[in-house]
PDB file of C-alpha atoms in Angstrom:
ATOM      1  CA  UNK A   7       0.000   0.000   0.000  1.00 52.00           C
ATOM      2  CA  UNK A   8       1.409   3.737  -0.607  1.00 59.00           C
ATOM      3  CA  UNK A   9       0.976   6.193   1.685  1.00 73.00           C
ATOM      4  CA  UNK A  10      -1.062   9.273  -0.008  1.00 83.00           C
ATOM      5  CA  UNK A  11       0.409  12.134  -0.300  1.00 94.00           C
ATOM      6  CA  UNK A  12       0.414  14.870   1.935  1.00 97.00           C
ATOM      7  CA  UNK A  13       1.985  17.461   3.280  1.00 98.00           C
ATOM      8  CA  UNK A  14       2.463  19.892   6.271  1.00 98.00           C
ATOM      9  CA  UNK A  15       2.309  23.977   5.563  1.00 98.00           C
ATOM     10  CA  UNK A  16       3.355  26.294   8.831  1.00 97.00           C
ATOM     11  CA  UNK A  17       0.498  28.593   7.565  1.00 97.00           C
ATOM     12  CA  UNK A  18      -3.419  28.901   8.676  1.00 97.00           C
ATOM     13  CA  UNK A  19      -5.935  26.436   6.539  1.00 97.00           C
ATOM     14  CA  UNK A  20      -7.454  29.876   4.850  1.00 97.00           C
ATOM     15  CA  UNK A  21      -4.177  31.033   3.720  1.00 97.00           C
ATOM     16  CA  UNK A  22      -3.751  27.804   1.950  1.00 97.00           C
ATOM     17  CA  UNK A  23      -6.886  27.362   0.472  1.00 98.00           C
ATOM     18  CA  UNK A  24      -6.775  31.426  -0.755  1.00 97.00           C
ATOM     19  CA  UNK A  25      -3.862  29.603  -3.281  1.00 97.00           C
ATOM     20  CA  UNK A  26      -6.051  26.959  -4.350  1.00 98.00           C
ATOM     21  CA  UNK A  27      -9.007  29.810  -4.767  1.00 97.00           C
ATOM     22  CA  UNK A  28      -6.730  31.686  -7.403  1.00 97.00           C
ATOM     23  CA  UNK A  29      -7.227  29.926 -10.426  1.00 97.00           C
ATOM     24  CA  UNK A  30      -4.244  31.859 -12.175  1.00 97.00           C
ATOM     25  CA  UNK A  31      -1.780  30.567  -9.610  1.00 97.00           C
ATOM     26  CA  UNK A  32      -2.475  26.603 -10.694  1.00 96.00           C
ATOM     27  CA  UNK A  33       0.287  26.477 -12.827  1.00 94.00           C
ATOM     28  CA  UNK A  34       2.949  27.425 -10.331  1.00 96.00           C
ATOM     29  CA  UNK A  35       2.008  24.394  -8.089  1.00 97.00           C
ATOM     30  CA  UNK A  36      -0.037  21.691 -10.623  1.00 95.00           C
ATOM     31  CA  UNK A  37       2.589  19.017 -12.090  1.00 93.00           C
ATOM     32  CA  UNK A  38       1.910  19.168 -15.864  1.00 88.00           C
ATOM     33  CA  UNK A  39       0.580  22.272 -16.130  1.00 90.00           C
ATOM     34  CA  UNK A  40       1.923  24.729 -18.185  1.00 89.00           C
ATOM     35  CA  UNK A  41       0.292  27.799 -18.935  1.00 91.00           C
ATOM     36  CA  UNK A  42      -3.262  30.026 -17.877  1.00 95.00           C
ATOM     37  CA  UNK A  43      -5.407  30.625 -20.513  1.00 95.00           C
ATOM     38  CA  UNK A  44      -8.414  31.996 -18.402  1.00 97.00           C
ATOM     39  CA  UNK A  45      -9.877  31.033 -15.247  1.00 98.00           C
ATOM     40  CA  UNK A  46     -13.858  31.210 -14.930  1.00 98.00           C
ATOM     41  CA  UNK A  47     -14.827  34.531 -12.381  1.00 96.00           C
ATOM     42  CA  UNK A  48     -16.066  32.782  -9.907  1.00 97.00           C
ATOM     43  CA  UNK A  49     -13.571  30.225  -9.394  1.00 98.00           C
ATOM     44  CA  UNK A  50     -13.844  28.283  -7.198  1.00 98.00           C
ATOM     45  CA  UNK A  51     -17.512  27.819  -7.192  1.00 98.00           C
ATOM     46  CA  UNK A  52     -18.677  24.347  -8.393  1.00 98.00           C
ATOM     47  CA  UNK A  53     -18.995  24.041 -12.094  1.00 98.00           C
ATOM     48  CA  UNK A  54     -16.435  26.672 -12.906  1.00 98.00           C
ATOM     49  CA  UNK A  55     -13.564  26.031 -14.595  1.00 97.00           C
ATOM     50  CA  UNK A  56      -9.720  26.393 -15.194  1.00 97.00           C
ATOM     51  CA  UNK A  57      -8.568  26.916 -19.026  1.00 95.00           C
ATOM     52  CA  UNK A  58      -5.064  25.858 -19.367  1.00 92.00           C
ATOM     53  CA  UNK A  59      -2.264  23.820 -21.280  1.00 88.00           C
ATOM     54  CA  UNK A  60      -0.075  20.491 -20.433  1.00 84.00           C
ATOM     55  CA  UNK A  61       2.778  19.625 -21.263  1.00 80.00           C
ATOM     56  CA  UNK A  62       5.670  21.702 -22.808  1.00 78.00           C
ATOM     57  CA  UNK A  63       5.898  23.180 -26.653  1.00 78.00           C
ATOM     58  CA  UNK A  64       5.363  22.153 -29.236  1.00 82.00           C
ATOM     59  CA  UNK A  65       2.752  19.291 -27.633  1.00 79.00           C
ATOM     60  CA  UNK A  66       1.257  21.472 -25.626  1.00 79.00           C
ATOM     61  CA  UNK A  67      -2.479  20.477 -25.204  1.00 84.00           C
ATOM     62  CA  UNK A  68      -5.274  22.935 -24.596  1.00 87.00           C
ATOM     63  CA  UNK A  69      -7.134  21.383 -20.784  1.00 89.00           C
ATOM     64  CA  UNK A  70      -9.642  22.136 -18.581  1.00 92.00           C
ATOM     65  CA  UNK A  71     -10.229  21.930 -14.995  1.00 96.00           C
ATOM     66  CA  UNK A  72     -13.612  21.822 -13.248  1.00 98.00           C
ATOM     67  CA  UNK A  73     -14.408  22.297  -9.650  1.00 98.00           C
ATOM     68  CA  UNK A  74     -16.756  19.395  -8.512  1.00 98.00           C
ATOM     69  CA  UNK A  75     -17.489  20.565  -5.051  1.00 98.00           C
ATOM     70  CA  UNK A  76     -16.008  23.083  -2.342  1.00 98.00           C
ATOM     71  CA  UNK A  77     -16.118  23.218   1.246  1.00 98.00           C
ATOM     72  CA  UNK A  78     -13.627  26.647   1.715  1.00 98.00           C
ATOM     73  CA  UNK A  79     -11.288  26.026   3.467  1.00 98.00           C
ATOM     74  CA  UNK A  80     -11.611  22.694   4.148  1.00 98.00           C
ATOM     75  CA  UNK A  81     -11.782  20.845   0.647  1.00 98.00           C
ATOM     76  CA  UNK A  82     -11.551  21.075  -2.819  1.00 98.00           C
ATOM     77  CA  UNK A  83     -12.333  18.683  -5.414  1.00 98.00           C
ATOM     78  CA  UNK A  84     -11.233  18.965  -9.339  1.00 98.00           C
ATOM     79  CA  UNK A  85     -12.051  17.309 -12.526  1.00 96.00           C
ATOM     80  CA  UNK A  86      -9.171  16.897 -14.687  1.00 92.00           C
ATOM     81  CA  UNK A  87      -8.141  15.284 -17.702  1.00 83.00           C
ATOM     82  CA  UNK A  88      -5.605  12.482 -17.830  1.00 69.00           C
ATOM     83  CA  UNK A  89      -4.319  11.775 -21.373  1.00 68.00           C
ATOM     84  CA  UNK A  90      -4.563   9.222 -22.228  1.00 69.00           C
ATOM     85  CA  UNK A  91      -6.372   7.568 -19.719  1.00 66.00           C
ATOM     86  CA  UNK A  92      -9.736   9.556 -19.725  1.00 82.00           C
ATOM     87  CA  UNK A  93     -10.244  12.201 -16.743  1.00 91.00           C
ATOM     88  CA  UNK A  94      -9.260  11.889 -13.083  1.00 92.00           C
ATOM     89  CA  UNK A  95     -11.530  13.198  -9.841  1.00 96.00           C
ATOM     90  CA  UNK A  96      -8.355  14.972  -7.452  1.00 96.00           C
ATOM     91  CA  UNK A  97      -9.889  15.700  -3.464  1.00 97.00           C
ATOM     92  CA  UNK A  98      -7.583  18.471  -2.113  1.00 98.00           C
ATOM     93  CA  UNK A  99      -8.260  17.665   1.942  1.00 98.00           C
ATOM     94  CA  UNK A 100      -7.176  20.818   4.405  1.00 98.00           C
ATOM     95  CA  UNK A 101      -6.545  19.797   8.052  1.00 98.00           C
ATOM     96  CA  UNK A 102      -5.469  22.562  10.102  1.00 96.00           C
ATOM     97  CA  UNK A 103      -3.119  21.171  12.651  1.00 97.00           C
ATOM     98  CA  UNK A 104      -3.040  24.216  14.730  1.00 96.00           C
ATOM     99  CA  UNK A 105      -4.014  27.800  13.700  1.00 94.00           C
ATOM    100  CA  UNK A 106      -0.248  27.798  12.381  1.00 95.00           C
ATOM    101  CA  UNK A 107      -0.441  24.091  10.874  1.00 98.00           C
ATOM    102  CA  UNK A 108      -2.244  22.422   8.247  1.00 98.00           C
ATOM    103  CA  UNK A 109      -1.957  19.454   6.374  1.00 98.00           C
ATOM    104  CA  UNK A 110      -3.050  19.132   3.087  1.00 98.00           C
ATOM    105  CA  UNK A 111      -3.815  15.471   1.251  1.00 98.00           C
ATOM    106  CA  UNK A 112      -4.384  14.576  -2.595  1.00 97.00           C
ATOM    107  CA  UNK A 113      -6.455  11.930  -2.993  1.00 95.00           C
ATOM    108  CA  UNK A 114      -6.484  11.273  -7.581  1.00 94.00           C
ATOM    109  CA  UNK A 115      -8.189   8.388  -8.943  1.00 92.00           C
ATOM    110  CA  UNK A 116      -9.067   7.934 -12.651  1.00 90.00           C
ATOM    111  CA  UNK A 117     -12.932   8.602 -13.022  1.00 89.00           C
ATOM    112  CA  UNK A 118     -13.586   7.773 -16.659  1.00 89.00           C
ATOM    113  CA  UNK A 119     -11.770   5.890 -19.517  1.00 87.00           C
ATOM    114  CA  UNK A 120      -9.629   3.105 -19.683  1.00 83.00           C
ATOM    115  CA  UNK A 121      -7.586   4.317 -16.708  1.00 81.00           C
ATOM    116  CA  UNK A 122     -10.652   3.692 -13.983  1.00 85.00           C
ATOM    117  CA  UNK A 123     -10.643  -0.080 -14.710  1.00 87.00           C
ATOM    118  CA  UNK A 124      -6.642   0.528 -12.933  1.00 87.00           C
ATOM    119  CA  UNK A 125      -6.867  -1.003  -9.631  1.00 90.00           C
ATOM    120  CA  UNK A 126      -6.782   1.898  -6.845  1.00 89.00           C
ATOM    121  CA  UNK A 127      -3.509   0.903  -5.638  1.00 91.00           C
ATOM    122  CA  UNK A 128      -2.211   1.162  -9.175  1.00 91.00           C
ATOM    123  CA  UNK A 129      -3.365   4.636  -9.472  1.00 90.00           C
ATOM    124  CA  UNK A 130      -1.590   5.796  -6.105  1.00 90.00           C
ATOM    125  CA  UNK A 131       1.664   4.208  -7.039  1.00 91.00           C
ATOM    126  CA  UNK A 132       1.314   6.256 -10.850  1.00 89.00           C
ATOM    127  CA  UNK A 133      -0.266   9.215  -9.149  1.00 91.00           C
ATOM    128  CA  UNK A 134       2.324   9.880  -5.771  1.00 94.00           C
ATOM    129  CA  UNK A 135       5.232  11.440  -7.049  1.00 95.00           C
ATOM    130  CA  UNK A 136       3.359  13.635  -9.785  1.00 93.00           C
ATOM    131  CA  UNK A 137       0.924  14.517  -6.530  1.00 96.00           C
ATOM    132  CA  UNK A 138       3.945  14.613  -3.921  1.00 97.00           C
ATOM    133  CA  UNK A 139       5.897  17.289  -5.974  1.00 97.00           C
ATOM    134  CA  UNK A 140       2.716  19.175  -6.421  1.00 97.00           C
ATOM    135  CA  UNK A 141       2.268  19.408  -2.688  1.00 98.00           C
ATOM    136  CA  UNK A 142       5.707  20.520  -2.425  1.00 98.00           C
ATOM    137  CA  UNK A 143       5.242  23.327  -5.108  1.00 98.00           C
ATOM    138  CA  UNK A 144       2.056  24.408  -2.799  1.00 98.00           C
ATOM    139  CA  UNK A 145       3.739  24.187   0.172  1.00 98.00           C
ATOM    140  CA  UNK A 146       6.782  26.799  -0.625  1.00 97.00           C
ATOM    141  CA  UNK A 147       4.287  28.881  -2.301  1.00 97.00           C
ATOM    142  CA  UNK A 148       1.745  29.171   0.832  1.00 97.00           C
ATOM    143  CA  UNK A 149       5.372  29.594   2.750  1.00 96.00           C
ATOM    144  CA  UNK A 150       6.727  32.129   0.336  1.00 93.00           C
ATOM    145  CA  UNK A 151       3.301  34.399   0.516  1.00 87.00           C
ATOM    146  CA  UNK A 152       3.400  34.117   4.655  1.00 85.00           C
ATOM    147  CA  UNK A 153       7.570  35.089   4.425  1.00 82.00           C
ATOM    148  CA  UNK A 154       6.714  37.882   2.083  1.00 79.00           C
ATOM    149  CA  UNK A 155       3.444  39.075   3.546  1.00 73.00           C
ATOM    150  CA  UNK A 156       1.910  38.713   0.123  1.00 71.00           C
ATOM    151  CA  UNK A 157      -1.849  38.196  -0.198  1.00 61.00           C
TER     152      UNK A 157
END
């Protein structure tokens, strides 16, 4: 079994989340994701969605994101595609520790194509160290904003 991955951010639950909220920051912290084409005004309310690319030039590919539900600032849950395995359902979960602590957990499973029919302990082996790095990138980004005051 693989742990999933998580990981722990000196910084209040609400800060955290406020970098999930800004659709135009997903790039700095997503795996895979390249460039912002436009982010839906009222992200992230459920339904709205993410424009982006993956991967680099010159096989870039034009993506979406869609939020599937939102508890702020407890959880967030995305629909994303996963060429070429269909689309994968990602649960962003936001424990806060203490008022200075929270832990954040990325649960991805492949929700339609061939990829679902992967066993679930498949799809955590392929999926940790794409979704491990990704915490890391949100992690010194929520750290970075607290260090710099930026908000």
């Amino acid at each position: 079994m693989v742990d999933k991955p998580s990981v722990r951010i000196p910084v209040p639950a609400e800060d955290v989340f406020a970098i999930l909220a800004d659709g135009w920051l997903y790039a700095l912290w997503v795996v895979g994701t390249t460039h912002i084409r436009e982010v839906d005004a009222d992200w992230p309310s459920v339904g709205t969605r993410i424009h982006h690319s993956v991967g680099g030039w010159p096989l870039a590919r034009h993506d979406t994101t869609v939020v599937l539900a939102v508890d702020a600032p407890h959880r967030l849950e995305l629909r994303a595609r996963l060429w070429p395995l269909g689309a994968a359902r990602i649960v962003l979960s936001l424990v806060e520790l203490r008022p200075d602590l929270t832990e954040v957990r990325i649960v991805e499973r492949a929700c339609e194509g061939p990829g679902r029919r992967l066993p679930a302990g498949f799809q955590d082996r392929a999926f940790a160290p794409r979704n491990r790095e990704s915490l890391q990138r949100l992690a010194a980004l929520a750290v970075g904003r607290a260090v710099t005051g930026f908000t």
